[in-house]
XYZ file of C-alpha atoms in Angstrom:
641
model
C -40.617 -8.238 9.431
C -40.181 -8.164 5.637
C -40.014 -11.569 4.031
C -36.714 -12.765 2.586
C -36.946 -14.709 -0.688
C -36.855 -18.449 -0.061
C -37.221 -19.960 -3.526
C -33.812 -18.816 -4.760
C -30.386 -20.044 -3.698
C -29.106 -16.467 -3.300
C -30.835 -14.327 -0.667
C -31.020 -10.524 -0.711
C -32.788 -8.578 2.040
C -35.704 -6.447 0.784
C -35.771 -2.690 1.503
C -38.509 -0.049 1.030
C -36.583 1.859 -1.645
C -33.109 2.404 -3.059
C -30.991 4.868 -1.084
C -27.398 3.878 -1.932
C -26.329 3.648 -5.579
C -22.624 2.907 -5.170
C -20.660 -0.306 -4.906
C -18.937 -1.068 -1.613
C -15.879 1.219 -1.431
C -13.725 -1.665 -0.193
C -14.107 -3.405 -3.554
C -12.220 -0.631 -5.328
C -9.621 -0.427 -2.570
C -8.803 -4.138 -2.710
C -8.945 -4.170 -6.505
C -6.237 -1.486 -6.498
C -4.112 -3.808 -4.328
C -4.338 -6.517 -6.984
C -2.904 -10.005 -6.575
C -0.910 -9.106 -3.480
C -4.039 -7.997 -1.598
C -5.954 -11.160 -2.479
C -3.097 -13.509 -1.588
C -2.234 -11.618 1.582
C -5.766 -11.626 2.981
C -6.440 -15.313 2.332
C -3.098 -16.549 3.655
C -3.460 -14.346 6.715
C -6.922 -15.832 7.395
C -5.493 -19.344 7.117
C -2.669 -18.543 9.559
C -5.211 -17.020 11.953
C -7.223 -20.257 11.804
C -4.278 -22.572 12.569
C -4.807 -25.529 14.904
C -3.864 -24.328 18.387
C -2.505 -27.680 19.598
C -0.448 -28.368 16.462
C 3.180 -27.293 16.014
C 3.465 -28.046 12.308
C 2.951 -25.614 9.435
C -0.315 -24.399 7.991
C -0.567 -25.749 4.446
C -2.338 -23.706 1.776
C -3.191 -25.018 -1.686
C -3.864 -22.403 -4.361
C -5.361 -23.675 -7.606
C -6.148 -21.753 -10.790
C -8.354 -23.486 -13.338
C -11.468 -23.477 -15.512
C -15.008 -24.600 -14.672
C -18.194 -24.798 -16.743
C -20.735 -22.106 -15.871
C -23.441 -24.712 -15.259
C -21.380 -26.153 -12.381
C -21.293 -22.874 -10.424
C -24.092 -23.016 -7.804
C -26.893 -20.515 -8.375
C -24.899 -18.395 -10.809
C -27.878 -17.835 -13.118
C -29.607 -15.988 -10.263
C -26.619 -13.667 -9.877
C -26.658 -13.040 -13.624
C -30.344 -12.130 -13.525
C -29.683 -9.608 -10.774
C -26.768 -8.066 -12.666
C -28.950 -7.578 -15.738
C -31.334 -5.490 -13.561
C -28.604 -3.208 -12.152
C -28.796 0.488 -13.047
C -25.794 2.761 -12.698
C -26.330 6.328 -11.548
C -22.790 7.653 -11.931
C -19.843 7.042 -14.236
C -18.085 4.533 -11.980
C -21.118 2.324 -11.357
C -22.117 2.452 -15.048
C -18.650 1.330 -16.133
C -18.554 -1.422 -13.483
C -21.998 -2.760 -14.386
C -21.104 -2.714 -18.092
C -17.945 -4.712 -17.319
C -19.965 -7.266 -15.318
C -22.561 -7.676 -18.072
C -19.857 -8.234 -20.684
C -18.686 -11.309 -18.740
C -22.080 -13.023 -18.614
C -21.772 -14.664 -22.050
C -18.847 -16.897 -20.991
C -19.404 -20.642 -20.598
C -15.901 -21.633 -19.501
C -15.145 -19.696 -16.350
C -11.687 -19.091 -14.847
C -11.488 -19.507 -11.084
C -8.992 -19.474 -8.234
C -9.299 -21.383 -4.958
C -7.494 -21.205 -1.615
C -7.730 -24.382 0.473
C -6.062 -24.562 3.891
C -4.984 -27.634 5.883
C -4.021 -27.959 9.565
C -6.580 -25.272 10.382
C -9.724 -25.247 12.518
C -12.233 -24.167 9.897
C -15.391 -22.330 10.894
C -17.469 -23.487 13.842
C -21.213 -23.663 14.432
C -22.336 -23.931 10.815
C -25.368 -25.994 11.822
C -26.466 -23.100 14.058
C -26.577 -20.755 11.080
C -27.151 -17.072 11.833
C -27.070 -17.612 15.590
C -25.489 -14.347 16.692
C -23.197 -16.256 19.051
C -19.522 -15.212 19.235
C -18.632 -18.902 19.422
C -20.170 -19.657 16.025
C -17.569 -18.339 13.596
C -19.579 -19.539 10.581
C -22.305 -17.015 11.364
C -19.764 -14.204 11.812
C -17.848 -15.005 8.628
C -20.846 -15.807 6.453
C -23.409 -13.166 7.397
C -21.842 -10.250 9.261
C -19.944 -7.236 7.931
C -17.238 -5.486 9.916
C -17.438 -8.010 12.774
C -14.190 -9.523 13.997
C -14.220 -12.850 15.836
C -12.007 -12.671 18.931
C -10.093 -15.634 20.323
C -10.602 -16.722 23.930
C -6.827 -16.659 24.462
C -5.394 -13.138 24.560
C -2.030 -14.413 23.301
C -3.647 -16.088 20.298
C -5.781 -13.019 19.560
C -2.725 -10.715 19.614
C -0.883 -12.925 17.113
C -3.774 -12.946 14.647
C -3.229 -10.993 11.474
C -6.838 -9.849 11.042
C -8.511 -7.154 13.097
C -10.571 -4.803 10.912
C -12.607 -7.667 9.384
C -12.916 -6.187 5.915
C -10.472 -8.553 4.222
C -13.218 -10.997 3.213
C -14.252 -8.598 0.485
C -10.802 -8.960 -1.147
C -12.118 -12.204 -2.631
C -15.203 -10.464 -4.050
C -12.948 -7.788 -5.587
C -11.002 -10.492 -7.484
C -14.143 -11.623 -9.344
C -15.549 -9.865 -12.403
C -19.004 -10.465 -10.910
C -17.944 -9.685 -7.314
C -18.919 -13.222 -6.298
C -17.128 -15.701 -4.024
C -17.902 -19.015 -2.268
C -16.465 -20.659 0.845
C -16.546 -24.373 1.647
C -16.035 -25.483 5.246
C -15.279 -28.746 7.013
C -15.335 -28.488 10.810
C -13.993 -30.646 13.629
C -17.009 -32.983 13.347
C -16.626 -33.508 9.621
C -19.673 -31.405 8.763
C -19.321 -29.921 5.280
C -21.157 -26.766 4.187
C -20.999 -24.207 1.394
C -21.745 -20.483 1.615
C -21.012 -17.431 -0.476
C -21.471 -13.698 -0.950
C -21.945 -11.374 -3.894
C -21.458 -7.606 -3.754
C -23.754 -5.673 -6.097
C -25.563 -2.361 -5.591
C -29.043 -1.747 -4.245
C -31.403 -2.774 -7.018
C -34.968 -3.593 -8.059
C -35.855 -7.220 -8.839
C -39.380 -8.340 -9.767
C -40.762 -5.021 -8.524
C -39.047 -5.195 -5.100
C -36.001 -3.176 -3.945
C -33.127 -5.108 -2.368
C -29.886 -4.445 -0.516
C -26.573 -4.734 -2.332
C -25.186 -7.861 -0.622
C -26.456 -11.323 -1.488
C -25.818 -14.496 0.515
C -25.640 -18.029 -0.851
C -27.729 -19.592 1.892
C -30.997 -21.158 2.950
C -33.520 -19.242 5.041
C -35.947 -20.524 7.643
C -39.051 -18.697 8.839
C -40.263 -19.115 12.440
C -43.788 -18.804 13.838
C -42.828 -15.485 15.384
C -42.246 -14.198 11.886
C -38.481 -14.012 12.355
C -36.124 -15.597 9.862
C -32.631 -17.084 10.132
C -30.023 -18.028 7.535
C -28.654 -21.580 7.455
C -25.898 -22.923 5.160
C -26.297 -25.488 2.402
C -24.928 -28.989 2.869
C -21.992 -29.222 0.470
C -23.111 -31.543 -2.317
C -21.882 -29.411 -5.198
C -19.222 -29.741 -7.926
C -15.788 -31.056 -6.771
C -14.228 -27.583 -7.235
C -16.459 -26.454 -4.335
C -15.798 -29.461 -2.094
C -13.772 -29.362 1.135
C -13.259 -32.874 2.525
C -10.665 -32.201 5.236
C -10.932 -29.893 8.221
C -10.433 -26.254 7.286
C -11.729 -23.646 4.861
C -11.668 -23.334 1.076
C -12.299 -20.078 -0.774
C -13.499 -20.344 -4.398
C -13.605 -17.270 -6.648
C -15.221 -17.781 -10.082
C -15.044 -15.232 -12.897
C -11.451 -14.515 -11.881
C -10.298 -11.144 -13.155
C -7.657 -11.322 -15.848
C -5.302 -9.175 -13.752
C -5.287 -11.841 -11.014
C -4.779 -14.826 -13.319
C -0.994 -14.776 -12.936
C 0.822 -17.676 -11.266
C 4.158 -15.869 -11.183
C 2.758 -12.811 -9.400
C 0.930 -15.030 -6.912
C 4.186 -16.794 -6.005
C 5.989 -13.460 -5.650
C 3.216 -12.121 -3.406
C 3.553 -15.172 -1.157
C 7.314 -14.682 -0.840
C 7.021 -10.910 -0.368
C 4.525 -10.970 2.495
C 5.213 -14.281 4.246
C 8.926 -15.061 3.820
C 9.419 -15.130 7.616
C 6.490 -17.554 8.128
C 7.892 -19.796 5.413
C 11.486 -19.661 6.687
C 10.239 -20.519 10.206
C 8.224 -23.407 8.715
C 4.943 -21.959 9.972
C 3.571 -21.909 6.432
C 3.810 -24.019 3.281
C 2.057 -22.968 0.074
C 1.390 -24.905 -3.102
C 0.440 -22.911 -6.223
C -0.851 -25.383 -8.791
C 2.142 -27.772 -8.925
C 4.752 -25.410 -7.436
C 5.578 -25.626 -3.727
C 6.971 -22.777 -1.639
C 8.426 -24.131 1.600
C 11.355 -23.530 3.921
C 13.449 -25.753 1.648
C 12.330 -24.294 -1.701
C 11.684 -20.562 -1.155
C 15.222 -19.619 -2.204
C 14.678 -21.363 -5.536
C 12.127 -18.676 -6.364
C 13.697 -15.697 -4.604
C 17.083 -16.355 -6.245
C 15.546 -16.944 -9.681
C 16.047 -14.110 -12.178
C 12.670 -14.949 -13.727
C 10.983 -13.933 -10.477
C 13.268 -11.285 -8.960
C 16.005 -9.065 -10.385
C 19.215 -10.400 -8.868
C 21.194 -7.165 -9.377
C 21.245 -5.487 -5.964
C 21.916 -2.143 -7.612
C 18.430 -2.338 -9.149
C 16.615 -3.118 -5.877
C 14.417 -0.014 -5.842
C 10.951 -1.549 -5.464
C 11.367 -5.245 -4.695
C 13.386 -5.989 -1.570
C 12.486 -9.591 -0.715
C 15.838 -11.104 -1.842
C 17.652 -8.544 0.325
C 15.362 -9.145 3.308
C 15.950 -12.885 3.208
C 19.735 -12.461 2.888
C 19.719 -10.042 5.816
C 17.512 -12.241 7.996
C 19.535 -15.403 7.358
C 23.027 -13.875 7.582
C 22.859 -11.197 10.304
C 22.698 -11.500 14.074
C 19.958 -9.157 15.309
C 20.463 -6.232 17.670
C 17.823 -4.949 20.066
C 16.384 -1.479 19.660
C 13.853 0.236 21.912
C 11.105 2.418 20.497
C 8.803 4.489 22.688
C 5.388 5.951 21.956
C 5.799 8.402 24.840
C 4.061 6.190 27.370
C 5.525 2.735 26.832
C 8.759 1.243 25.520
C 8.691 -1.479 22.878
C 11.648 -3.785 22.248
C 12.425 -5.135 18.773
C 15.006 -7.374 17.165
C 16.588 -5.533 14.222
C 18.404 -7.519 11.550
C 20.481 -4.791 9.914
C 22.819 -4.911 6.915
C 24.859 -2.037 5.467
C 26.063 -2.285 1.876
C 27.179 0.617 -0.307
C 25.650 -0.897 -3.459
C 22.092 -1.006 -2.053
C 20.224 1.881 -3.752
C 17.211 2.138 -1.411
C 17.064 1.581 2.326
C 13.979 -0.265 3.577
C 12.928 -2.032 6.774
C 10.599 -5.040 6.617
C 8.271 -4.584 9.606
C 7.088 -8.106 10.446
C 4.395 -9.382 12.820
C 5.100 -12.468 14.950
C 2.679 -14.429 12.765
C 5.387 -13.996 10.111
C 3.514 -11.503 7.929
C 5.299 -8.420 6.639
C 3.293 -5.246 7.212
C 5.259 -2.863 5.023
C 8.563 -1.798 3.505
C 9.141 0.935 6.062
C 10.961 4.061 4.911
C 13.132 5.643 7.580
C 12.605 9.414 7.513
C 15.410 11.206 5.610
C 17.145 7.848 5.038
C 15.130 6.338 2.183
C 18.132 6.439 -0.166
C 20.748 5.229 2.318
C 22.504 1.912 1.464
C 21.041 -0.512 3.992
C 18.491 -3.285 4.414
C 16.767 -4.429 7.605
C 14.113 -6.695 9.115
C 12.278 -5.682 12.314
C 10.490 -8.239 14.523
C 9.066 -7.777 18.027
C 7.546 -9.945 20.721
C 3.915 -10.339 21.873
C 3.672 -6.829 23.378
C 5.206 -5.260 20.303
C 2.957 -7.367 18.082
C -0.159 -6.146 19.875
C 0.835 -2.517 19.351
C 1.833 -3.008 15.724
C -1.525 -4.663 15.136
C -3.299 -1.580 16.480
C -1.303 0.624 14.079
C -2.053 -1.363 10.909
C -4.392 0.093 8.334
C -7.377 -2.065 7.396
C -5.522 -3.786 4.543
C -2.592 -4.656 6.873
C -0.064 -3.016 4.551
C 1.148 -0.011 6.529
C 1.709 1.441 9.988
C -0.650 4.394 10.209
C -2.189 6.858 12.646
C -5.097 7.796 10.410
C -7.628 5.203 11.569
C -7.523 6.422 15.195
C -10.389 8.678 16.253
C -9.045 9.241 19.744
C -6.644 12.200 19.685
C -4.412 10.719 22.357
C -4.038 7.388 20.553
C -3.320 9.220 17.293
C -0.663 11.322 19.030
C 0.970 8.220 20.555
C 0.916 6.453 17.181
C 2.540 9.442 15.491
C 5.230 9.556 18.158
C 5.909 5.828 17.833
C 6.253 5.956 14.033
C 8.544 8.984 14.284
C 10.620 7.377 17.031
C 10.904 4.192 14.997
C 12.521 6.250 12.250
C 14.744 8.010 14.785
C 16.056 4.815 16.393
C 16.775 3.067 13.107
C 18.397 6.275 11.803
C 20.869 6.031 14.687
C 21.807 2.514 13.600
C 22.221 3.726 10.016
C 24.447 6.615 11.117
C 26.650 4.313 13.227
C 26.999 1.920 10.296
C 27.954 4.730 7.934
C 30.558 6.062 10.364
C 31.961 2.583 10.858
C 32.202 1.934 7.116
C 33.541 5.395 6.265
C 36.164 6.195 8.957
C 38.276 9.359 8.874
C 42.060 9.040 8.237
C 43.061 10.689 11.513
C 43.891 14.254 12.665
C 45.043 16.826 10.120
C 47.724 19.457 10.870
C 46.137 22.705 9.644
C 48.944 25.092 10.694
C 50.386 25.493 7.163
C 46.956 25.836 5.625
C 46.022 28.616 8.052
C 49.277 30.469 7.286
C 48.647 30.334 3.533
C 45.056 31.497 3.966
C 46.086 34.380 6.210
C 48.817 35.543 3.814
C 46.524 35.358 0.804
C 43.865 37.256 2.708
C 46.264 40.113 3.401
C 47.272 40.315 -0.255
C 43.675 40.345 -1.404
C 42.855 43.034 1.135
C 45.693 45.262 -0.030
C 44.656 44.807 -3.652
C 41.055 45.746 -3.038
C 41.680 48.722 -0.743
C 44.059 51.664 -0.928
C 47.020 52.131 1.439
C 48.432 55.173 3.234
C 52.184 55.611 3.680
C 53.417 56.696 7.097
C 56.870 57.268 8.578
C 59.637 54.730 8.079
C 57.970 53.214 5.018
C 55.230 51.492 6.936
C 51.764 51.323 5.452
C 48.240 51.091 6.735
C 45.136 49.946 4.900
C 42.779 52.844 4.299
C 39.125 52.186 4.876
C 36.857 53.517 2.155
C 33.270 54.599 2.428
C 30.626 51.929 1.894
C 30.149 51.121 -1.771
C 26.770 50.813 -3.379
C 25.680 47.433 -4.686
C 25.908 48.803 -8.221
C 29.537 49.868 -7.691
C 30.400 46.473 -6.245
C 28.871 44.678 -9.205
C 30.802 46.922 -11.596
C 34.026 46.292 -9.764
C 33.420 42.553 -9.772
C 32.798 42.534 -13.507
C 35.936 44.602 -14.207
C 38.047 42.397 -11.986
C 36.825 39.317 -13.790
C 37.678 40.816 -17.155
C 41.097 41.933 -15.972
C 41.938 38.496 -14.688
C 40.681 36.850 -17.854
C 38.133 34.853 -15.910
C 34.643 34.046 -17.014
C 31.863 33.822 -14.464
C 30.346 30.364 -13.987
C 26.606 30.088 -13.548
C 25.624 27.472 -11.002
C 23.288 24.878 -12.480
C 20.281 24.340 -10.255
C 17.967 21.344 -10.261
C 14.412 22.421 -11.212
C 13.086 20.230 -8.393
C 13.465 21.835 -4.977
C 13.647 19.507 -2.012
C 11.134 20.120 0.764
C 11.679 19.607 4.458
C 10.354 16.305 5.806
C 7.825 17.989 8.071
C 6.241 19.571 5.002
C 5.390 16.163 3.572
C 1.679 16.052 2.798
C 1.597 12.353 1.964
C 1.296 10.875 5.446
C 0.973 7.373 4.019
C 4.662 7.224 3.097
C 7.003 7.936 5.923
C 10.526 8.853 4.849
C 9.788 9.818 1.236
C 11.896 12.486 -0.430
C 9.576 15.331 -1.471
C 10.265 18.034 -4.052
C 8.339 21.039 -5.324
C 7.938 21.081 -9.092
C 9.052 24.170 -11.014
C 6.229 25.544 -13.238
C 8.430 25.185 -16.320
C 8.312 21.397 -15.847
C 4.492 21.253 -16.051
C 2.212 21.486 -19.087
C -1.530 21.540 -18.379
C -4.447 21.644 -20.814
C -8.226 21.289 -20.327
C -10.407 20.028 -23.195
C -14.147 19.568 -22.587
C -14.391 17.212 -19.607
C -10.761 16.041 -19.677
C -7.562 17.551 -18.334
C -4.073 16.507 -19.431
C -1.045 17.196 -17.227
C 2.485 16.501 -18.442
C 5.483 16.515 -16.087
C 8.898 16.776 -17.739
C 11.564 15.554 -15.299
C 14.322 15.116 -17.893
C 16.303 18.095 -16.568
C 16.197 16.938 -12.951
C 19.047 14.925 -11.495
C 16.924 14.243 -8.394
C 14.634 11.916 -10.343
C 17.294 10.334 -12.530
C 16.705 6.577 -12.543
C 13.267 6.805 -10.891
C 10.456 5.001 -12.703
C 7.542 6.001 -10.466
C 6.508 8.732 -8.070
C 3.571 10.169 -6.129
C 2.244 13.581 -7.199
C 0.359 15.881 -4.829
C -1.720 18.984 -5.540
C -1.732 22.219 -3.565
C -3.995 25.187 -4.368
C -2.454 28.640 -4.846
C -4.483 31.859 -5.009
C -3.957 35.021 -7.073
C -1.756 36.543 -4.350
C 0.590 33.562 -4.372
C -0.659 32.183 -1.037
C -0.594 28.378 -0.897
C -3.336 26.290 0.724
C -1.766 22.864 1.127
C -4.623 20.982 2.790
C -7.760 22.329 1.106
C -7.790 20.380 -2.174
C -9.453 16.963 -2.372
C -8.974 15.093 -5.652
C -12.282 13.225 -5.477
C -14.217 16.522 -5.304
C -12.835 17.734 -8.653
C -11.926 14.594 -10.599
C -13.868 11.369 -11.077
C -11.062 9.324 -12.577
C -7.340 9.519 -13.295
C -5.482 7.519 -15.945
C -1.709 7.139 -16.064
C -1.108 7.455 -19.814
C 2.431 6.036 -19.575
C 1.280 2.911 -17.731
C -2.105 2.649 -19.424
C -3.755 2.073 -16.040
C -6.113 3.838 -13.656
C -4.347 5.657 -10.827
C -5.317 5.340 -7.187
C -5.365 8.468 -5.053
C -5.984 9.650 -1.510
C -6.858 13.179 -0.412
C -4.659 15.330 -2.672
C -2.089 12.694 -3.666
C -2.019 10.560 -6.837
C -0.205 7.298 -6.135
C 2.477 5.467 -8.135
C 2.573 7.593 -11.290
C 4.864 5.985 -13.886
C 7.869 7.907 -15.261
C 9.128 6.852 -18.693
C 12.047 8.599 -20.361
C 11.722 11.324 -17.741
C 8.060 12.046 -18.580
C 4.908 11.496 -16.500
C 1.551 12.013 -18.236
C -1.885 12.050 -16.576
C -5.393 12.240 -17.983
C -8.009 13.401 -15.472
C -11.781 13.217 -15.954
C -13.420 16.357 -14.600
C -16.503 16.460 -12.433
C -19.202 18.980 -13.274
C -18.308 20.809 -10.061
C -14.673 21.295 -11.147
C -13.446 24.892 -10.842
C -11.547 25.531 -14.092
C -9.870 28.645 -12.728
C -7.965 26.788 -10.007
C -4.186 27.204 -9.981
C -1.934 24.533 -8.492
C 1.527 23.964 -7.113
C 2.622 20.364 -7.667
C 4.868 18.233 -5.485
C 6.564 14.971 -6.390
C 7.514 12.260 -3.886
C 9.905 9.351 -4.434
């Protein structure tokens, strides 16, 4: 077996040669999620690690501060590795350049997450044992491995399942480095860490991309095993009470935001906090059952005008949850019924209807959009029991932010998931319809006898005017049927009639955005979005060298009035006008997309660009072309809000 370096604090496994030149894809995914992804993953892990025989809340302390570089364990070794990295594509080159630019700092910003009333990791002294009972070995050294609880009920209630959330902490660091300090039930204190680089050459040897802050022991058989360091490092890295502490040095500037951290806590865990399952302290600010409303009702944190609640719904969710008695709804996936408590509030001034789908652990999964009801005036919170929680957990995407069918490989499970998500929309839509009928009653029956008489009389007069009559005996008349007129004659007659009556024809003003049916929605990630095709006159497109600029002018559309963001999808169209809606993949043609109005990089999936900013009715994108880009492609664009 190849030898693993022992003289350095950070250990990288040697490989024969470099085969993979990209950073871990999860880094970019969690970086796109920003503060909310980091906070969500670490709080969820703390709730998962709660003491099983303790009824009190999990306490989490979040601290943002500054530390001297010399006090960060082994950081000079990480720096040396970064200096040896070589990028082989635009993304890796830009990332490596960004990392190298941070190496000159001496005062380093960091964030830490320390939990209390939790179990911590077990079996640290056993190191890389491979045992399912030793959670230190699973957390510290394994990728994509999820520790399962002995109790099925406890396992179902856990927030984690995909076991990729650990990398959210690496994504928050400019150097992709994080540490974790542990104190177990016996008072043993250890420190570990990981760094996510790319495969690289160091001192003439090729190494894997992931490094571990750990000791290594060689056995007579030639095998090696990782063991953690005893925690005798700087106080920032100490954990003296039972539980786990995450420390992230070289904190990205985008994450260094106390206000956004507090909002993320309230957004994702308001149910846990209101049920006193969770208390969080951010620097000196405490978010508890008693204090959460101080932040949610503060204009500095959340807009308090309900009429402006188009993206942030936490104040509405909390009002709904605290004020409304829930009703039970049943949602089937075609094989099994699931029963949920729905806290539902109807209010005409609410501009966007959303449902907070919440796990029993108290974590919100997503702001669910009910199909064809995204702009209805309601607000709701949906919570199930253990059975419902287990199924919701199976539907979560890996970042725990959405109910999705896409991660299922089994066709049957995917079909059941699709049916459940659709039925969830259907059942809540029924509640919405009942509420609208109740709040907008009719005034009773209308006597239409007089109206019908007037219509009939007017019809006869119009008929006599338009057609000739024949006189018969005793002065009676019959309407004479004429031969069928040509379309040209009819148009001429209509024009003459209008002139004779002194009327001017009124041209109906049409919105340049045409609404699409819900089943034509290509963006499967967002159930219930309104989707519109974009008229070509609204799009300006220009290609210069290796850049493409696309401008969308929505100023003449009433459909997007008041919207400040949208998703834009691409669909290829050939020379005969035939559309191919599922054949274009953005990543195959473009290597980067910048939202010029927001000044930020856009995220995308398949053929959809996410969260494009609209300012003064204009959206503007700059796309970097790949060498393989076909410059003769023609597109139809769709916008989703």
